[in-house]
PDB file of C-alpha atoms in Angstrom:
ATOM      1  CA  LEU A   1      -4.015  25.254 -36.238  1.00 58.00           C
ATOM      2  CA  SER A   2      -1.533  22.389 -36.215  1.00 65.00           C
ATOM      3  CA  LEU A   3       1.079  24.822 -34.852  1.00 61.00           C
ATOM      4  CA  ALA A   4      -1.313  25.839 -32.051  1.00 62.00           C
ATOM      5  CA  LYS A   5      -1.779  22.186 -31.074  1.00 67.00           C
ATOM      6  CA  THR A   6       1.953  21.764 -30.494  1.00 72.00           C
ATOM      7  CA  THR A   7       2.415  24.857 -28.301  1.00 70.00           C
ATOM      8  CA  VAL A   8       1.277  25.951 -24.851  1.00 65.00           C
ATOM      9  CA  ASP A   9      -0.226  29.202 -23.602  1.00 66.00           C
ATOM     10  CA  PRO A  10       0.381  32.082 -24.004  1.00 67.00           C
ATOM     11  CA  THR A  11       1.939  31.314 -27.408  1.00 69.00           C
ATOM     12  CA  ARG A  12      -1.000  29.065 -28.288  1.00 70.00           C
ATOM     13  CA  SER A  13      -3.494  31.848 -27.592  1.00 72.00           C
ATOM     14  CA  VAL A  14      -1.508  34.276 -29.745  1.00 71.00           C
ATOM     15  CA  ILE A  15      -1.489  31.809 -32.655  1.00 71.00           C
ATOM     16  CA  LEU A  16      -5.236  31.265 -32.297  1.00 73.00           C
ATOM     17  CA  ALA A  17      -5.811  35.040 -32.172  1.00 74.00           C
ATOM     18  CA  VAL A  18      -3.907  35.530 -35.428  1.00 72.00           C
ATOM     19  CA  GLU A  19      -5.827  32.656 -37.023  1.00 72.00           C
ATOM     20  CA  ALA A  20      -9.144  34.142 -35.834  1.00 74.00           C
ATOM     21  CA  ILE A  21      -8.516  37.563 -37.388  1.00 71.00           C
ATOM     22  CA  LEU A  22      -7.373  36.316 -40.819  1.00 68.00           C
ATOM     23  CA  PRO A  23     -10.880  35.686 -42.267  1.00 68.00           C
ATOM     24  CA  ALA A  24     -11.835  39.331 -41.618  1.00 66.00           C
ATOM     25  CA  ILE A  25      -8.828  40.688 -43.511  1.00 66.00           C
ATOM     26  CA  ARG A  26      -9.868  41.080 -47.128  1.00 62.00           C
ATOM     27  CA  ASP A  27      -8.102  42.391 -50.187  1.00 55.00           C
ATOM     28  CA  LEU A  28     -10.394  45.400 -50.168  1.00 57.00           C
ATOM     29  CA  ASN A  29      -9.904  49.033 -49.357  1.00 62.00           C
ATOM     30  CA  ILE A  30     -12.556  49.393 -46.659  1.00 65.00           C
ATOM     31  CA  GLU A  31     -12.970  53.114 -46.021  1.00 65.00           C
ATOM     32  CA  ALA A  32     -15.896  53.505 -43.634  1.00 63.00           C
ATOM     33  CA  ILE A  33     -16.403  50.908 -40.926  1.00 74.00           C
ATOM     34  CA  SER A  34     -19.064  51.051 -38.224  1.00 79.00           C
ATOM     35  CA  GLU A  35     -18.447  50.362 -34.545  1.00 81.00           C
ATOM     36  CA  HIS A  36     -20.546  47.185 -34.772  1.00 80.00           C
ATOM     37  CA  HIS A  37     -18.651  45.929 -37.854  1.00 79.00           C
ATOM     38  CA  LEU A  38     -15.356  46.631 -36.082  1.00 80.00           C
ATOM     39  CA  ALA A  39     -16.509  44.799 -32.944  1.00 80.00           C
ATOM     40  CA  ALA A  40     -18.014  41.771 -34.688  1.00 78.00           C
ATOM     41  CA  SER A  41     -15.486  41.190 -37.477  1.00 79.00           C
ATOM     42  CA  TYR A  42     -12.180  42.219 -35.904  1.00 79.00           C
ATOM     43  CA  ILE A  43     -12.255  42.765 -32.141  1.00 82.00           C
ATOM     44  CA  ARG A  44     -14.385  39.845 -30.949  1.00 83.00           C
ATOM     45  CA  PRO A  45     -12.617  37.024 -32.849  1.00 84.00           C
ATOM     46  CA  PHE A  46      -9.198  38.364 -31.882  1.00 83.00           C
ATOM     47  CA  VAL A  47      -9.862  39.058 -28.190  1.00 83.00           C
ATOM     48  CA  GLN A  48     -11.869  35.870 -27.710  1.00 82.00           C
ATOM     49  CA  ALA A  49      -9.051  33.719 -29.101  1.00 81.00           C
ATOM     50  CA  LEU A  50      -6.369  35.639 -27.205  1.00 79.00           C
ATOM     51  CA  LEU A  51      -8.000  35.825 -23.781  1.00 77.00           C
ATOM     52  CA  SER A  52     -10.721  33.160 -23.607  1.00 69.00           C
ATOM     53  CA  SER A  53      -9.734  30.245 -25.830  1.00 63.00           C
ATOM     54  CA  SER A  54      -7.898  28.197 -23.230  1.00 67.00           C
ATOM     55  CA  ARG A  55     -10.507  28.418 -20.454  1.00 71.00           C
ATOM     56  CA  ASN A  56     -13.833  26.627 -20.640  1.00 78.00           C
ATOM     57  CA  ASN A  57     -15.363  28.900 -18.003  1.00 82.00           C
ATOM     58  CA  SER A  58     -14.464  32.187 -19.735  1.00 82.00           C
ATOM     59  CA  VAL A  59     -16.942  33.922 -22.045  1.00 83.00           C
ATOM     60  CA  SER A  60     -15.678  36.797 -24.158  1.00 81.00           C
ATOM     61  CA  HIS A  61     -18.451  38.813 -25.799  1.00 83.00           C
ATOM     62  CA  CYS A  62     -19.662  42.086 -27.275  1.00 81.00           C
ATOM     63  CA  SER A  63     -21.772  43.641 -24.604  1.00 78.00           C
ATOM     64  CA  ASN A  64     -22.981  47.246 -24.589  1.00 68.00           C
ATOM     65  CA  THR A  65     -25.045  46.324 -21.536  1.00 63.00           C
ATOM     66  CA  ARG A  66     -24.300  47.067 -17.925  1.00 57.00           C
ATOM     67  CA  LEU A  67     -22.010  44.689 -16.090  1.00 55.00           C
ATOM     68  CA  ILE A  68     -23.979  42.044 -14.207  1.00 52.00           C
ATOM     69  CA  ASP A  69     -22.324  43.020 -10.937  1.00 52.00           C
ATOM     70  CA  ASN A  70     -22.519  46.764 -11.659  1.00 51.00           C
ATOM     71  CA  LYS A  71     -25.459  48.580 -10.085  1.00 55.00           C
ATOM     72  CA  ASN A  72     -24.872  51.788 -12.078  1.00 50.00           C
ATOM     73  CA  ILE A  73     -26.836  51.387 -15.314  1.00 47.00           C
ATOM     74  CA  ASP A  74     -25.171  54.424 -16.919  1.00 56.00           C
ATOM     75  CA  LYS A  75     -21.849  52.594 -17.317  1.00 64.00           C
ATOM     76  CA  ARG A  76     -21.844  49.964 -20.036  1.00 77.00           C
ATOM     77  CA  PRO A  77     -18.742  48.484 -21.638  1.00 85.00           C
ATOM     78  CA  ASP A  78     -18.757  47.653 -25.346  1.00 86.00           C
ATOM     79  CA  TYR A  79     -16.991  44.370 -24.621  1.00 87.00           C
ATOM     80  CA  GLN A  80     -16.443  42.183 -21.590  1.00 87.00           C
ATOM     81  CA  ILE A  81     -14.899  38.909 -20.508  1.00 86.00           C
ATOM     82  CA  ASP A  82     -16.917  37.008 -17.907  1.00 87.00           C
ATOM     83  CA  ILE A  83     -15.859  34.093 -15.734  1.00 86.00           C
ATOM     84  CA  TYR A  84     -18.380  31.420 -14.788  1.00 90.00           C
ATOM     85  CA  ASP A  85     -18.230  29.097 -11.800  1.00 89.00           C
ATOM     86  CA  GLN A  86     -20.336  25.920 -11.806  1.00 89.00           C
ATOM     87  CA  TYR A  87     -22.338  27.121 -14.845  1.00 88.00           C
ATOM     88  CA  CYS A  88     -23.260  30.471 -13.227  1.00 90.00           C
ATOM     89  CA  PHE A  89     -21.833  33.948 -13.735  1.00 87.00           C
ATOM     90  CA  SER A  90     -19.123  34.639 -11.174  1.00 87.00           C
ATOM     91  CA  TYR A  91     -17.379  37.900 -12.156  1.00 85.00           C
ATOM     92  CA  THR A  92     -16.121  40.061 -15.006  1.00 85.00           C
ATOM     93  CA  THR A  93     -12.385  40.032 -15.543  1.00 84.00           C
ATOM     94  CA  GLY A  94     -11.952  42.028 -18.755  1.00 87.00           C
ATOM     95  CA  ILE A  95     -13.530  45.190 -20.155  1.00 90.00           C
ATOM     96  CA  GLY A  96     -13.232  46.850 -23.556  1.00 92.00           C
ATOM     97  CA  GLU A  97     -14.351  50.032 -25.245  1.00 92.00           C
ATOM     98  CA  ILE A  98     -14.519  50.371 -29.037  1.00 90.00           C
ATOM     99  CA  LYS A  99     -14.503  53.493 -31.220  1.00 90.00           C
ATOM    100  CA  VAL A 100     -14.231  54.013 -34.967  1.00 88.00           C
ATOM    101  CA  LYS A 101     -11.376  55.981 -36.505  1.00 83.00           C
ATOM    102  CA  ASN A 102     -13.326  59.208 -36.976  1.00 86.00           C
ATOM    103  CA  ALA A 103     -14.644  59.363 -33.372  1.00 89.00           C
ATOM    104  CA  THR A 104     -13.878  62.656 -31.652  1.00 92.00           C
ATOM    105  CA  ASN A 105     -11.050  62.906 -29.134  1.00 93.00           C
ATOM    106  CA  ARG A 106     -13.655  63.771 -26.499  1.00 95.00           C
ATOM    107  CA  LEU A 107     -15.440  60.433 -27.043  1.00 93.00           C
ATOM    108  CA  LYS A 108     -12.132  58.547 -26.916  1.00 93.00           C
ATOM    109  CA  VAL A 109     -11.234  60.208 -23.601  1.00 94.00           C
ATOM    110  CA  ILE A 110     -14.691  59.457 -22.174  1.00 93.00           C
ATOM    111  CA  ASP A 111     -14.216  55.790 -23.120  1.00 91.00           C
ATOM    112  CA  PHE A 112     -10.818  55.750 -21.396  1.00 93.00           C
ATOM    113  CA  TYR A 113     -12.340  57.110 -18.179  1.00 92.00           C
ATOM    114  CA  ARG A 114     -15.219  54.656 -18.495  1.00 91.00           C
ATOM    115  CA  LEU A 115     -12.667  51.818 -18.665  1.00 92.00           C
ATOM    116  CA  ALA A 116     -10.933  53.098 -15.547  1.00 92.00           C
ATOM    117  CA  THR A 117     -14.188  53.491 -13.616  1.00 91.00           C
ATOM    118  CA  LEU A 118     -15.573  50.083 -14.619  1.00 90.00           C
ATOM    119  CA  ALA A 119     -12.260  48.339 -13.912  1.00 91.00           C
ATOM    120  CA  LYS A 120     -12.032  49.918 -10.463  1.00 91.00           C
ATOM    121  CA  GLU A 121     -15.627  48.919  -9.625  1.00 89.00           C
ATOM    122  CA  THR A 122     -14.985  45.384 -10.890  1.00 88.00           C
ATOM    123  CA  LEU A 123     -11.826  45.063  -8.788  1.00 88.00           C
ATOM    124  CA  ARG A 124     -13.596  46.311  -5.660  1.00 88.00           C
ATOM    125  CA  ASN A 125     -16.798  44.294  -6.097  1.00 87.00           C
ATOM    126  CA  ASN A 126     -15.027  40.995  -6.796  1.00 86.00           C
ATOM    127  CA  ASN A 127     -11.839  41.342  -4.722  1.00 86.00           C
ATOM    128  CA  LEU A 128      -9.643  40.688  -7.788  1.00 87.00           C
ATOM    129  CA  ASN A 129      -5.911  41.280  -8.171  1.00 86.00           C
ATOM    130  CA  GLY A 130      -6.364  42.974 -11.532  1.00 87.00           C
ATOM    131  CA  VAL A 131      -8.595  43.568 -14.534  1.00 88.00           C
ATOM    132  CA  ILE A 132      -7.510  43.524 -18.161  1.00 88.00           C
ATOM    133  CA  CYS A 133      -8.874  46.387 -20.278  1.00 91.00           C
ATOM    134  CA  PHE A 134      -8.562  47.450 -23.872  1.00 92.00           C
ATOM    135  CA  GLN A 135      -9.500  50.487 -25.869  1.00 93.00           C
ATOM    136  CA  ALA A 136      -9.952  49.769 -29.559  1.00 90.00           C
ATOM    137  CA  ILE A 137      -9.715  52.772 -31.840  1.00 90.00           C
ATOM    138  CA  SER A 138     -10.343  51.650 -35.393  1.00 83.00           C
ATOM    139  CA  GLY A 139      -8.126  48.595 -35.873  1.00 79.00           C
ATOM    140  CA  THR A 140      -5.684  49.361 -33.048  1.00 86.00           C
ATOM    141  CA  LEU A 141      -6.145  47.748 -29.637  1.00 87.00           C
ATOM    142  CA  HIS A 142      -4.492  49.454 -26.666  1.00 89.00           C
ATOM    143  CA  PHE A 143      -4.273  46.966 -23.774  1.00 88.00           C
ATOM    144  CA  LEU A 144      -4.139  48.065 -20.128  1.00 89.00           C
ATOM    145  CA  TYR A 145      -4.065  46.239 -16.804  1.00 88.00           C
ATOM    146  CA  MET A 146      -5.609  47.869 -13.736  1.00 90.00           C
ATOM    147  CA  SER A 147      -4.567  46.895 -10.240  1.00 88.00           C
ATOM    148  CA  GLU A 148      -4.500  48.390  -6.765  1.00 88.00           C
ATOM    149  CA  LYS A 149      -1.487  48.347  -4.467  1.00 84.00           C
ATOM    150  CA  CYS A 150      -1.388  50.124  -1.109  1.00 86.00           C
ATOM    151  CA  GLY A 151      -4.463  52.178  -1.957  1.00 86.00           C
ATOM    152  CA  ILE A 152      -3.057  53.416  -5.275  1.00 89.00           C
ATOM    153  CA  TRP A 153      -4.956  52.506  -8.449  1.00 90.00           C
ATOM    154  CA  THR A 154      -2.719  52.047 -11.487  1.00 89.00           C
ATOM    155  CA  PHE A 155      -3.096  51.314 -15.178  1.00 88.00           C
ATOM    156  CA  LEU A 156      -0.184  49.312 -16.574  1.00 85.00           C
ATOM    157  CA  GLU A 157       0.093  49.963 -20.292  1.00 86.00           C
ATOM    158  CA  LEU A 158       0.646  46.765 -22.264  1.00 81.00           C
ATOM    159  CA  PRO A 159       1.674  46.575 -25.929  1.00 76.00           C
ATOM    160  CA  SER A 160      -0.803  47.863 -28.482  1.00 81.00           C
ATOM    161  CA  VAL A 161      -1.680  45.791 -31.522  1.00 80.00           C
ATOM    162  CA  CYS A 162      -2.797  47.118 -34.895  1.00 77.00           C
ATOM    163  CA  LEU A 163      -5.117  44.664 -36.635  1.00 74.00           C
ATOM    164  CA  GLY A 164      -5.777  46.830 -39.678  1.00 64.00           C
ATOM    165  CA  ASN A 165      -8.974  46.662 -41.688  1.00 55.00           C
ATOM    166  CA  GLY A 166      -7.788  45.323 -45.004  1.00 48.00           C
ATOM    167  CA  VAL A 167      -4.881  43.595 -46.720  1.00 43.00           C
ATOM    168  CA  ARG A 168      -4.047  46.671 -48.796  1.00 46.00           C
ATOM    169  CA  SER A 169      -3.004  48.465 -45.631  1.00 49.00           C
ATOM    170  CA  LEU A 170      -0.527  45.675 -44.851  1.00 47.00           C
ATOM    171  CA  ASP A 171       2.785  44.813 -46.402  1.00 47.00           C
ATOM    172  CA  THR A 172       4.825  41.710 -45.520  1.00 47.00           C
ATOM    173  CA  GLN A 173       7.219  43.537 -43.203  1.00 53.00           C
ATOM    174  CA  ASP A 174       4.346  45.330 -41.458  1.00 59.00           C
ATOM    175  CA  LEU A 175       2.476  42.048 -40.949  1.00 55.00           C
ATOM    176  CA  GLY A 176       5.637  40.446 -39.523  1.00 57.00           C
ATOM    177  CA  GLU A 177       6.056  43.337 -37.087  1.00 66.00           C
ATOM    178  CA  ARG A 178       2.424  43.020 -36.005  1.00 63.00           C
ATOM    179  CA  LEU A 179       2.799  39.286 -35.405  1.00 61.00           C
ATOM    180  CA  ALA A 180       5.946  39.917 -33.355  1.00 63.00           C
ATOM    181  CA  ALA A 181       4.020  42.505 -31.320  1.00 65.00           C
ATOM    182  CA  LEU A 182       1.274  39.916 -30.754  1.00 60.00           C
ATOM    183  CA  VAL A 183       3.756  37.389 -29.391  1.00 61.00           C
ATOM    184  CA  SER A 184       5.269  40.072 -27.147  1.00 65.00           C
ATOM    185  CA  MET A 185       1.828  41.085 -25.932  1.00 62.00           C
ATOM    186  CA  GLY A 186       0.848  37.474 -25.270  1.00 57.00           C
ATOM    187  CA  VAL A 187       3.917  36.931 -23.131  1.00 55.00           C
ATOM    188  CA  GLU A 188       3.308  40.177 -21.241  1.00 61.00           C
ATOM    189  CA  LEU A 189      -0.337  39.283 -20.653  1.00 59.00           C
ATOM    190  CA  ALA A 190       0.766  35.905 -19.324  1.00 50.00           C
ATOM    191  CA  LEU A 191       3.013  37.643 -16.814  1.00 52.00           C
ATOM    192  CA  VAL A 192       0.371  40.045 -15.500  1.00 52.00           C
ATOM    193  CA  TRP A 193      -2.894  38.167 -15.980  1.00 49.00           C
ATOM    194  CA  CYS A 194      -2.629  34.878 -14.153  1.00 45.00           C
ATOM    195  CA  VAL A 195      -5.181  33.559 -11.690  1.00 42.00           C
ATOM    196  CA  GLY A 196      -3.960  30.724  -9.530  1.00 36.00           C
ATOM    197  CA  GLY A 197      -1.193  29.991 -12.008  1.00 36.00           C
ATOM    198  CA  THR A 198      -3.711  29.383 -14.815  1.00 39.00           C
ATOM    199  CA  TRP A 199      -3.560  31.382 -18.025  1.00 38.00           C
ATOM    200  CA  LEU A 200      -6.883  33.062 -18.711  1.00 40.00           C
TER     201      LEU A 200
END
């Protein structure tokens, strides 16, 4: 934490994200993990520290409810990042879908399309430049950034990060590579996800 105090975003957010995930990493061989355990113990602390820690008006949370500005009740993200303006909900700027390791490929593909559909609706409804998305499959987060240019909707693939689900699956070199990937991802997110020059 003292290192985080001496740095600025996005490096600060990356350091806080690493610090947030450490309590969940145990010296246990966790075989079966539920979607809720994955979301609460690994995904939420990490994503909240990475994408919401430096903004007082940003709320990062597990959701599984329809987006506030989404009229279609059939589409519900597992995770979302909301922005508030003067204490009231303003818009959603990040969406996530979470699946456990043994989920079928069909369910993973459906989640990917759900991300694309929700991101497109969010961009249109709120006149945003882009929406950050992630698909978490077990302990690996695949980050994407959706934007629209000249009528063409695109997903920019950002670095993926493997959080793991236990210390036994990590060795020192592997952990170092993951931390380096986090720093790289933080810098890339800073380049693509700025609003008015302010890191989200």
